[in-house]
Amino acid sequence: MSRTRQPRIPVSSPDGSVVVRTNPVTFPTGHMSSVHTHEWDQLTYASRGTITVETADGFWALPPHRAVWVPAGLSHKEEMSAPSTVRTLYFVRGLVKSMPRNCLAVNVGPLLRELILYTCKIGALDRAVGRHARLIGVILDQIELLSMIPVQLPAPRDPRAARVAELLRRDPCSQETLARLARRAGAAQRTIERLFRAETKMSFSAWRARLRLLEALKRLAAGEPVTRVSLEVGYNSPSAFIARFKRELGATPRRFQLS
């Protein structure tokens, strides 16, 4: 699939003083990257659309106006469930000291959002240039203040639990019982419950509820009505869905759609 990009970004400077690069990209619905790594740390901000980032540890469904941190060297792939506008900052490894060496989804405040957009217009930041050095300092200060959002779904490693997880990821709205899913995976229900708790640090029911919430994020980002989404992802009523959504993400589904 095609994508648009601004091919004006230097990879590095002769003396290594370029420490921040950018990549503003627009992706079509359904774009999926292959598994890959980067030599630089990256902060990917979704200004439009929903991005799913997957690693060996799980996946993150990134709503609009949030960002995902992917450290250098971490194998990952990305998928777009709707037309998506993405702005990525790449940092030379070691520059951002406040972020972990694992994938993380974060809220992006108004100031950092504008800093990301402005930096993408510049193309790259060279710390040997005074105004660039000052901008780098402000960006690093803002990154240090980032707060995590609960849009990660950990992946179980045991083949039986992984089989159940894969069945549900293929059909997040499935009403199939755990007992039946466990039989399809060749395990007892209690075994699957134990494996999910041990390997994802979540109960199976909590894991499944998180999966449905992430599916709801994708559908809401695509413009589907809140009532339809709530019923299709398995809630008995829109009010129950709205309450869960607000408790998990700090905003109502409608506010999320308008953001």
PDB file of C-alpha atoms in Angstrom:
ATOM      1  CA  MET A   1       0.000   0.000   0.000  1.00  0.00           C
ATOM      2  CA  SER A   2       1.122   3.519  -0.683  1.00  0.00           C
ATOM      3  CA  ARG A   3       1.960   6.113   1.894  1.00  0.00           C
ATOM      4  CA  THR A   4       3.053   9.729   1.780  1.00  0.00           C
ATOM      5  CA  ARG A   5       6.240  10.885   3.370  1.00  0.00           C
ATOM      6  CA  GLN A   6       8.547  13.894   3.407  1.00  0.00           C
ATOM      7  CA  PRO A   7      11.950  12.559   2.254  1.00  0.00           C
ATOM      8  CA  ARG A   8      13.991  15.522   3.443  1.00  0.00           C
ATOM      9  CA  ILE A   9      15.226  14.215   6.762  1.00  0.00           C
ATOM     10  CA  PRO A  10      18.954  13.637   7.235  1.00  0.00           C
ATOM     11  CA  VAL A  11      19.875  10.361   8.892  1.00  0.00           C
ATOM     12  CA  SER A  12      22.766  11.959  10.726  1.00  0.00           C
ATOM     13  CA  SER A  13      25.247  14.791  10.563  1.00  0.00           C
ATOM     14  CA  PRO A  14      28.967  14.306   9.874  1.00  0.00           C
ATOM     15  CA  ASP A  15      29.845  15.130  13.489  1.00  0.00           C
ATOM     16  CA  GLY A  16      26.868  13.298  15.030  1.00  0.00           C
ATOM     17  CA  SER A  17      25.226  16.496  16.252  1.00  0.00           C
ATOM     18  CA  VAL A  18      21.806  15.666  14.743  1.00  0.00           C
ATOM     19  CA  VAL A  19      20.119  13.883  17.655  1.00  0.00           C
ATOM     20  CA  VAL A  20      16.427  14.143  16.711  1.00  0.00           C
ATOM     21  CA  ARG A  21      14.934  13.113  13.371  1.00  0.00           C
ATOM     22  CA  THR A  22      11.314  13.187  12.245  1.00  0.00           C
ATOM     23  CA  ASN A  23       9.004  11.235   9.992  1.00  0.00           C
ATOM     24  CA  PRO A  24       5.552  12.681   9.201  1.00  0.00           C
ATOM     25  CA  VAL A  25       3.499  10.021   7.402  1.00  0.00           C
ATOM     26  CA  THR A  26      -0.090   9.473   6.257  1.00  0.00           C
ATOM     27  CA  PHE A  27      -1.206   5.845   6.077  1.00  0.00           C
ATOM     28  CA  PRO A  28      -4.299   4.379   4.378  1.00  0.00           C
ATOM     29  CA  THR A  29      -6.728   2.071   6.145  1.00  0.00           C
ATOM     30  CA  GLY A  30      -5.309  -1.414   6.519  1.00  0.00           C
ATOM     31  CA  HIS A  31      -1.647  -0.482   6.194  1.00  0.00           C
ATOM     32  CA  MET A  32       0.495  -3.045   8.002  1.00  0.00           C
ATOM     33  CA  SER A  33       4.249  -2.959   8.383  1.00  0.00           C
ATOM     34  CA  SER A  34       6.476  -5.994   8.580  1.00  0.00           C
ATOM     35  CA  VAL A  35       8.271  -6.766  11.830  1.00  0.00           C
ATOM     36  CA  HIS A  36      11.200  -4.371  12.110  1.00  0.00           C
ATOM     37  CA  THR A  37      13.475  -2.492  14.488  1.00  0.00           C
ATOM     38  CA  HIS A  38      14.972   0.998  14.585  1.00  0.00           C
ATOM     39  CA  GLU A  39      18.451   2.088  15.590  1.00  0.00           C
ATOM     40  CA  TRP A  40      16.971   5.173  17.293  1.00  0.00           C
ATOM     41  CA  ASP A  41      14.345   5.432  20.034  1.00  0.00           C
ATOM     42  CA  GLN A  42      11.001   6.591  18.670  1.00  0.00           C
ATOM     43  CA  LEU A  43       7.951   8.462  19.937  1.00  0.00           C
ATOM     44  CA  THR A  44       5.065   8.016  17.498  1.00  0.00           C
ATOM     45  CA  TYR A  45       2.152  10.429  17.835  1.00  0.00           C
ATOM     46  CA  ALA A  46      -1.193   9.711  16.177  1.00  0.00           C
ATOM     47  CA  SER A  47      -2.859  12.979  15.186  1.00  0.00           C
ATOM     48  CA  ARG A  48      -5.592  11.081  13.321  1.00  0.00           C
ATOM     49  CA  GLY A  49      -6.701   7.449  13.215  1.00  0.00           C
ATOM     50  CA  THR A  50      -5.842   4.494  15.444  1.00  0.00           C
ATOM     51  CA  ILE A  51      -2.518   2.654  15.339  1.00  0.00           C
ATOM     52  CA  THR A  52      -1.936  -0.837  16.687  1.00  0.00           C
ATOM     53  CA  VAL A  53       1.655  -1.573  17.685  1.00  0.00           C
ATOM     54  CA  GLU A  54       2.566  -5.187  18.398  1.00  0.00           C
ATOM     55  CA  THR A  55       5.667  -6.651  20.056  1.00  0.00           C
ATOM     56  CA  ALA A  56       6.465 -10.069  21.497  1.00  0.00           C
ATOM     57  CA  ASP A  57       5.083  -8.849  24.836  1.00  0.00           C
ATOM     58  CA  GLY A  58       1.658  -7.772  23.579  1.00  0.00           C
ATOM     59  CA  PHE A  59       0.008  -5.030  21.610  1.00  0.00           C
ATOM     60  CA  TRP A  60      -1.080  -1.432  22.095  1.00  0.00           C
ATOM     61  CA  ALA A  61      -4.070   0.212  20.395  1.00  0.00           C
ATOM     62  CA  LEU A  62      -3.129   3.862  20.155  1.00  0.00           C
ATOM     63  CA  PRO A  63      -6.061   6.325  19.971  1.00  0.00           C
ATOM     64  CA  PRO A  64      -5.745   9.737  18.290  1.00  0.00           C
ATOM     65  CA  HIS A  65      -3.765  12.401  20.143  1.00  0.00           C
ATOM     66  CA  ARG A  66      -1.782   9.843  22.097  1.00  0.00           C
ATOM     67  CA  ALA A  67       1.687   8.457  21.481  1.00  0.00           C
ATOM     68  CA  VAL A  68       3.597   5.220  21.794  1.00  0.00           C
ATOM     69  CA  TRP A  69       7.210   4.944  22.898  1.00  0.00           C
ATOM     70  CA  VAL A  70       9.238   2.241  21.128  1.00  0.00           C
ATOM     71  CA  PRO A  71      12.868   1.927  22.272  1.00  0.00           C
ATOM     72  CA  ALA A  72      15.686   1.265  19.840  1.00  0.00           C
ATOM     73  CA  GLY A  73      16.242  -2.366  18.963  1.00  0.00           C
ATOM     74  CA  LEU A  74      12.747  -3.554  19.927  1.00  0.00           C
ATOM     75  CA  SER A  75      11.115  -5.685  17.218  1.00  0.00           C
ATOM     76  CA  HIS A  76       7.611  -4.447  16.431  1.00  0.00           C
ATOM     77  CA  LYS A  77       5.034  -4.037  13.708  1.00  0.00           C
ATOM     78  CA  GLU A  78       2.249  -1.521  13.131  1.00  0.00           C
ATOM     79  CA  GLU A  79      -1.242  -1.667  11.673  1.00  0.00           C
ATOM     80  CA  MET A  80      -3.687   1.125  10.814  1.00  0.00           C
ATOM     81  CA  SER A  81      -7.396   0.385  11.296  1.00  0.00           C
ATOM     82  CA  ALA A  82      -8.443   3.720   9.761  1.00  0.00           C
ATOM     83  CA  PRO A  83      -6.758   6.430   7.666  1.00  0.00           C
ATOM     84  CA  SER A  84      -4.022   7.618  10.004  1.00  0.00           C
ATOM     85  CA  THR A  85      -1.812  10.674  10.226  1.00  0.00           C
ATOM     86  CA  VAL A  86       1.324   9.914  12.200  1.00  0.00           C
ATOM     87  CA  ARG A  87       4.132  12.146  13.407  1.00  0.00           C
ATOM     88  CA  THR A  88       7.218  10.369  14.711  1.00  0.00           C
ATOM     89  CA  LEU A  89      10.234  11.768  16.514  1.00  0.00           C
ATOM     90  CA  TYR A  90      13.368   9.620  16.485  1.00  0.00           C
ATOM     91  CA  PHE A  91      15.924  10.210  19.245  1.00  0.00           C
ATOM     92  CA  VAL A  92      19.522   9.066  19.157  1.00  0.00           C
ATOM     93  CA  ARG A  93      19.790   6.237  21.637  1.00  0.00           C
ATOM     94  CA  GLY A  94      20.554   7.475  25.139  1.00  0.00           C
ATOM     95  CA  LEU A  95      19.222  10.997  24.632  1.00  0.00           C
ATOM     96  CA  VAL A  96      15.883  10.311  26.362  1.00  0.00           C
ATOM     97  CA  LYS A  97      16.808   9.043  29.809  1.00  0.00           C
ATOM     98  CA  SER A  98      13.352   9.228  31.407  1.00  0.00           C
ATOM     99  CA  MET A  99      11.679   6.505  29.317  1.00  0.00           C
ATOM    100  CA  PRO A 100      11.920   2.720  29.804  1.00  0.00           C
ATOM    101  CA  ARG A 101      13.455   0.172  27.454  1.00  0.00           C
ATOM    102  CA  ASN A 102      10.042  -1.305  26.707  1.00  0.00           C
ATOM    103  CA  CYS A 103       7.015  -0.213  24.698  1.00  0.00           C
ATOM    104  CA  LEU A 104       4.670   2.259  26.399  1.00  0.00           C
ATOM    105  CA  ALA A 105       1.545   4.220  25.403  1.00  0.00           C
ATOM    106  CA  VAL A 106       1.230   7.733  26.809  1.00  0.00           C
ATOM    107  CA  ASN A 107      -1.032  10.753  26.899  1.00  0.00           C
ATOM    108  CA  VAL A 108       0.256  13.764  24.969  1.00  0.00           C
ATOM    109  CA  GLY A 109      -0.508  17.210  26.343  1.00  0.00           C
ATOM    110  CA  PRO A 110      -1.085  20.327  24.225  1.00  0.00           C
ATOM    111  CA  LEU A 111       2.479  21.632  24.575  1.00  0.00           C
ATOM    112  CA  LEU A 112       4.205  18.392  23.588  1.00  0.00           C
ATOM    113  CA  ARG A 113       1.754  17.957  20.716  1.00  0.00           C
ATOM    114  CA  GLU A 114       2.711  21.348  19.297  1.00  0.00           C
ATOM    115  CA  LEU A 115       6.399  20.619  19.856  1.00  0.00           C
ATOM    116  CA  ILE A 116       6.078  17.376  17.880  1.00  0.00           C
ATOM    117  CA  LEU A 117       4.258  19.088  15.017  1.00  0.00           C
ATOM    118  CA  TYR A 118       6.729  21.985  14.956  1.00  0.00           C
ATOM    119  CA  THR A 119       9.747  19.679  15.014  1.00  0.00           C
ATOM    120  CA  CYS A 120       8.322  17.695  12.100  1.00  0.00           C
ATOM    121  CA  LYS A 121       8.165  20.932  10.106  1.00  0.00           C
ATOM    122  CA  ILE A 122      11.845  21.554  10.830  1.00  0.00           C
ATOM    123  CA  GLY A 123      12.798  18.001   9.856  1.00  0.00           C
ATOM    124  CA  ALA A 124      15.702  17.318  12.236  1.00  0.00           C
ATOM    125  CA  LEU A 125      17.256  18.902  15.321  1.00  0.00           C
ATOM    126  CA  ASP A 126      20.979  19.571  15.506  1.00  0.00           C
ATOM    127  CA  ARG A 127      22.239  20.181  19.037  1.00  0.00           C
ATOM    128  CA  ALA A 128      25.093  22.262  17.598  1.00  0.00           C
ATOM    129  CA  VAL A 129      22.460  24.842  16.563  1.00  0.00           C
ATOM    130  CA  GLY A 130      21.461  26.996  19.523  1.00  0.00           C
ATOM    131  CA  ARG A 131      17.727  27.233  18.859  1.00  0.00           C
ATOM    132  CA  HIS A 132      17.592  23.494  18.150  1.00  0.00           C
ATOM    133  CA  ALA A 133      19.408  22.714  21.403  1.00  0.00           C
ATOM    134  CA  ARG A 134      16.874  24.773  23.353  1.00  0.00           C
ATOM    135  CA  LEU A 135      13.979  23.026  21.603  1.00  0.00           C
ATOM    136  CA  ILE A 136      15.493  19.619  22.391  1.00  0.00           C
ATOM    137  CA  GLY A 137      15.654  20.584  26.062  1.00  0.00           C
ATOM    138  CA  VAL A 138      11.974  21.536  26.187  1.00  0.00           C
ATOM    139  CA  ILE A 139      10.948  18.317  24.395  1.00  0.00           C
ATOM    140  CA  LEU A 140      12.941  16.200  26.856  1.00  0.00           C
ATOM    141  CA  ASP A 141      11.357  18.051  29.783  1.00  0.00           C
ATOM    142  CA  GLN A 142       7.877  17.329  28.401  1.00  0.00           C
ATOM    143  CA  ILE A 143       8.655  13.660  27.783  1.00  0.00           C
ATOM    144  CA  GLU A 144       9.710  13.336  31.419  1.00  0.00           C
ATOM    145  CA  LEU A 145       6.162  14.377  32.432  1.00  0.00           C
ATOM    146  CA  LEU A 146       4.333  11.835  30.250  1.00  0.00           C
ATOM    147  CA  SER A 147       1.673   9.641  31.864  1.00  0.00           C
ATOM    148  CA  MET A 148       0.872   6.092  30.767  1.00  0.00           C
ATOM    149  CA  ILE A 149      -2.541   5.093  29.376  1.00  0.00           C
ATOM    150  CA  PRO A 150      -3.955   1.542  29.806  1.00  0.00           C
ATOM    151  CA  VAL A 151      -4.156   0.488  26.166  1.00  0.00           C
ATOM    152  CA  GLN A 152      -1.734  -2.434  26.351  1.00  0.00           C
ATOM    153  CA  LEU A 153      -2.867  -6.044  26.080  1.00  0.00           C
ATOM    154  CA  PRO A 154      -0.120  -8.372  27.351  1.00  0.00           C
ATOM    155  CA  ALA A 155       0.475 -11.563  25.390  1.00  0.00           C
ATOM    156  CA  PRO A 156       0.558 -14.932  27.174  1.00  0.00           C
ATOM    157  CA  ARG A 157       3.503 -17.123  26.173  1.00  0.00           C
ATOM    158  CA  ASP A 158       2.208 -20.634  26.922  1.00  0.00           C
ATOM    159  CA  PRO A 159       0.980 -22.146  23.619  1.00  0.00           C
ATOM    160  CA  ARG A 160      -2.436 -23.038  25.071  1.00  0.00           C
ATOM    161  CA  ALA A 161      -3.112 -19.588  26.488  1.00  0.00           C
ATOM    162  CA  ALA A 162      -1.626 -17.998  23.372  1.00  0.00           C
ATOM    163  CA  ARG A 163      -4.071 -20.022  21.268  1.00  0.00           C
ATOM    164  CA  VAL A 164      -7.021 -18.674  23.287  1.00  0.00           C
ATOM    165  CA  ALA A 165      -5.671 -15.131  22.968  1.00  0.00           C
ATOM    166  CA  GLU A 166      -5.284 -15.521  19.207  1.00  0.00           C
ATOM    167  CA  LEU A 167      -8.838 -16.862  18.817  1.00  0.00           C
ATOM    168  CA  LEU A 168     -10.200 -13.817  20.612  1.00  0.00           C
ATOM    169  CA  ARG A 169      -7.966 -11.353  18.801  1.00  0.00           C
ATOM    170  CA  ARG A 170      -9.359 -12.659  15.529  1.00  0.00           C
ATOM    171  CA  ASP A 171     -12.886 -12.059  16.830  1.00  0.00           C
ATOM    172  CA  PRO A 172     -12.837  -9.604  19.769  1.00  0.00           C
ATOM    173  CA  CYS A 173     -16.640  -9.481  19.883  1.00  0.00           C
ATOM    174  CA  SER A 174     -16.991 -13.254  20.234  1.00  0.00           C
ATOM    175  CA  GLN A 175     -19.439 -14.456  22.881  1.00  0.00           C
ATOM    176  CA  GLU A 176     -17.797 -17.884  23.077  1.00  0.00           C
ATOM    177  CA  THR A 177     -17.332 -19.081  26.658  1.00  0.00           C
ATOM    178  CA  LEU A 178     -13.926 -19.638  28.198  1.00  0.00           C
ATOM    179  CA  ALA A 179     -14.780 -23.314  28.687  1.00  0.00           C
ATOM    180  CA  ARG A 180     -15.252 -23.759  24.957  1.00  0.00           C
ATOM    181  CA  LEU A 181     -12.214 -21.662  24.066  1.00  0.00           C
ATOM    182  CA  ALA A 182     -10.116 -23.748  26.448  1.00  0.00           C
ATOM    183  CA  ARG A 183     -11.286 -26.973  24.816  1.00  0.00           C
ATOM    184  CA  ARG A 184     -10.323 -25.595  21.408  1.00  0.00           C
ATOM    185  CA  ALA A 185      -6.870 -24.867  22.814  1.00  0.00           C
ATOM    186  CA  GLY A 186      -6.553 -28.359  24.308  1.00  0.00           C
ATOM    187  CA  ALA A 187      -6.631 -27.281  27.938  1.00  0.00           C
ATOM    188  CA  ALA A 188      -8.920 -27.135  30.948  1.00  0.00           C
ATOM    189  CA  GLN A 189     -10.663 -23.873  31.793  1.00  0.00           C
ATOM    190  CA  ARG A 190      -8.841 -23.582  35.120  1.00  0.00           C
ATOM    191  CA  THR A 191      -5.508 -24.087  33.371  1.00  0.00           C
ATOM    192  CA  ILE A 192      -6.193 -21.202  30.991  1.00  0.00           C
ATOM    193  CA  GLU A 193      -7.322 -18.985  33.873  1.00  0.00           C
ATOM    194  CA  ARG A 194      -4.133 -19.793  35.785  1.00  0.00           C
ATOM    195  CA  LEU A 195      -1.917 -19.181  32.754  1.00  0.00           C
ATOM    196  CA  PHE A 196      -3.466 -15.802  31.970  1.00  0.00           C
ATOM    197  CA  ARG A 197      -3.055 -14.638  35.541  1.00  0.00           C
ATOM    198  CA  ALA A 198       0.542 -15.852  35.721  1.00  0.00           C
ATOM    199  CA  GLU A 199       1.709 -14.643  32.307  1.00  0.00           C
ATOM    200  CA  THR A 200      -0.259 -11.429  31.719  1.00  0.00           C
ATOM    201  CA  LYS A 201      -0.752 -10.352  35.362  1.00  0.00           C
ATOM    202  CA  MET A 202      -4.461 -10.035  34.506  1.00  0.00           C
ATOM    203  CA  SER A 203      -7.398 -12.340  35.103  1.00  0.00           C
ATOM    204  CA  PHE A 204      -8.841 -13.837  31.935  1.00  0.00           C
ATOM    205  CA  SER A 205     -12.033 -11.787  32.334  1.00  0.00           C
ATOM    206  CA  ALA A 206     -10.023  -8.567  32.756  1.00  0.00           C
ATOM    207  CA  TRP A 207      -7.886  -9.447  29.728  1.00  0.00           C
ATOM    208  CA  ARG A 208     -10.978 -10.078  27.619  1.00  0.00           C
ATOM    209  CA  ALA A 209     -12.584  -6.829  28.794  1.00  0.00           C
ATOM    210  CA  ARG A 210      -9.409  -4.934  27.832  1.00  0.00           C
ATOM    211  CA  LEU A 211      -9.429  -6.585  24.397  1.00  0.00           C
ATOM    212  CA  ARG A 212     -13.017  -5.458  23.846  1.00  0.00           C
ATOM    213  CA  LEU A 213     -12.147  -1.950  24.978  1.00  0.00           C
ATOM    214  CA  LEU A 214      -9.296  -1.771  22.466  1.00  0.00           C
ATOM    215  CA  GLU A 215     -11.604  -3.042  19.728  1.00  0.00           C
ATOM    216  CA  ALA A 216     -14.058  -0.313  20.726  1.00  0.00           C
ATOM    217  CA  LEU A 217     -11.298   2.292  20.363  1.00  0.00           C
ATOM    218  CA  LYS A 218     -10.713   1.235  16.763  1.00  0.00           C
ATOM    219  CA  ARG A 219     -14.418   1.347  15.928  1.00  0.00           C
ATOM    220  CA  LEU A 220     -14.955   4.709  17.585  1.00  0.00           C
ATOM    221  CA  ALA A 221     -11.956   6.147  15.733  1.00  0.00           C
ATOM    222  CA  ALA A 222     -13.558   4.939  12.487  1.00  0.00           C
ATOM    223  CA  GLY A 223     -16.667   6.979  13.336  1.00  0.00           C
ATOM    224  CA  GLU A 224     -19.085   4.230  14.408  1.00  0.00           C
ATOM    225  CA  PRO A 225     -21.897   5.348  16.781  1.00  0.00           C
ATOM    226  CA  VAL A 226     -21.294   4.798  20.489  1.00  0.00           C
ATOM    227  CA  THR A 227     -24.469   2.743  20.968  1.00  0.00           C
ATOM    228  CA  ARG A 228     -23.611   0.357  18.143  1.00  0.00           C
ATOM    229  CA  VAL A 229     -20.042  -0.050  19.336  1.00  0.00           C
ATOM    230  CA  SER A 230     -21.110  -0.748  22.922  1.00  0.00           C
ATOM    231  CA  LEU A 231     -23.478  -3.526  21.900  1.00  0.00           C
ATOM    232  CA  GLU A 232     -21.183  -5.086  19.305  1.00  0.00           C
ATOM    233  CA  VAL A 233     -18.241  -5.381  21.690  1.00  0.00           C
ATOM    234  CA  GLY A 234     -20.368  -7.219  24.237  1.00  0.00           C
ATOM    235  CA  TYR A 235     -21.812  -4.708  26.700  1.00  0.00           C
ATOM    236  CA  ASN A 236     -25.409  -5.095  27.858  1.00  0.00           C
ATOM    237  CA  SER A 237     -26.089  -1.379  27.571  1.00  0.00           C
ATOM    238  CA  PRO A 238     -24.418   1.803  26.297  1.00  0.00           C
ATOM    239  CA  SER A 239     -24.350   3.186  29.850  1.00  0.00           C
ATOM    240  CA  ALA A 240     -22.274   0.232  31.103  1.00  0.00           C
ATOM    241  CA  PHE A 241     -19.864   0.691  28.197  1.00  0.00           C
ATOM    242  CA  ILE A 242     -19.564   4.441  28.755  1.00  0.00           C
ATOM    243  CA  ALA A 243     -18.856   3.924  32.464  1.00  0.00           C
ATOM    244  CA  ARG A 244     -16.117   1.354  31.762  1.00  0.00           C
ATOM    245  CA  PHE A 245     -14.609   3.481  28.992  1.00  0.00           C
ATOM    246  CA  LYS A 246     -14.453   6.567  31.201  1.00  0.00           C
ATOM    247  CA  ARG A 247     -13.016   4.613  34.126  1.00  0.00           C
ATOM    248  CA  GLU A 248     -10.242   3.153  31.962  1.00  0.00           C
ATOM    249  CA  LEU A 249      -9.394   6.120  29.730  1.00  0.00           C
ATOM    250  CA  GLY A 250     -10.583   9.163  31.656  1.00  0.00           C
ATOM    251  CA  ALA A 251     -13.032  10.410  29.011  1.00  0.00           C
ATOM    252  CA  THR A 252     -16.386   9.399  27.565  1.00  0.00           C
ATOM    253  CA  PRO A 253     -16.491   7.662  24.174  1.00  0.00           C
ATOM    254  CA  ARG A 254     -18.109  10.734  22.642  1.00  0.00           C
ATOM    255  CA  ARG A 255     -15.404  13.045  23.954  1.00  0.00           C
ATOM    256  CA  PHE A 256     -12.838  10.601  22.615  1.00  0.00           C
ATOM    257  CA  GLN A 257     -14.427  10.801  19.154  1.00  0.00           C
ATOM    258  CA  LEU A 258     -14.441  14.600  19.248  1.00  0.00           C
ATOM    259  CA  SER A 259     -10.830  14.917  20.419  1.00  0.00           C
TER     260      SER A 259
END
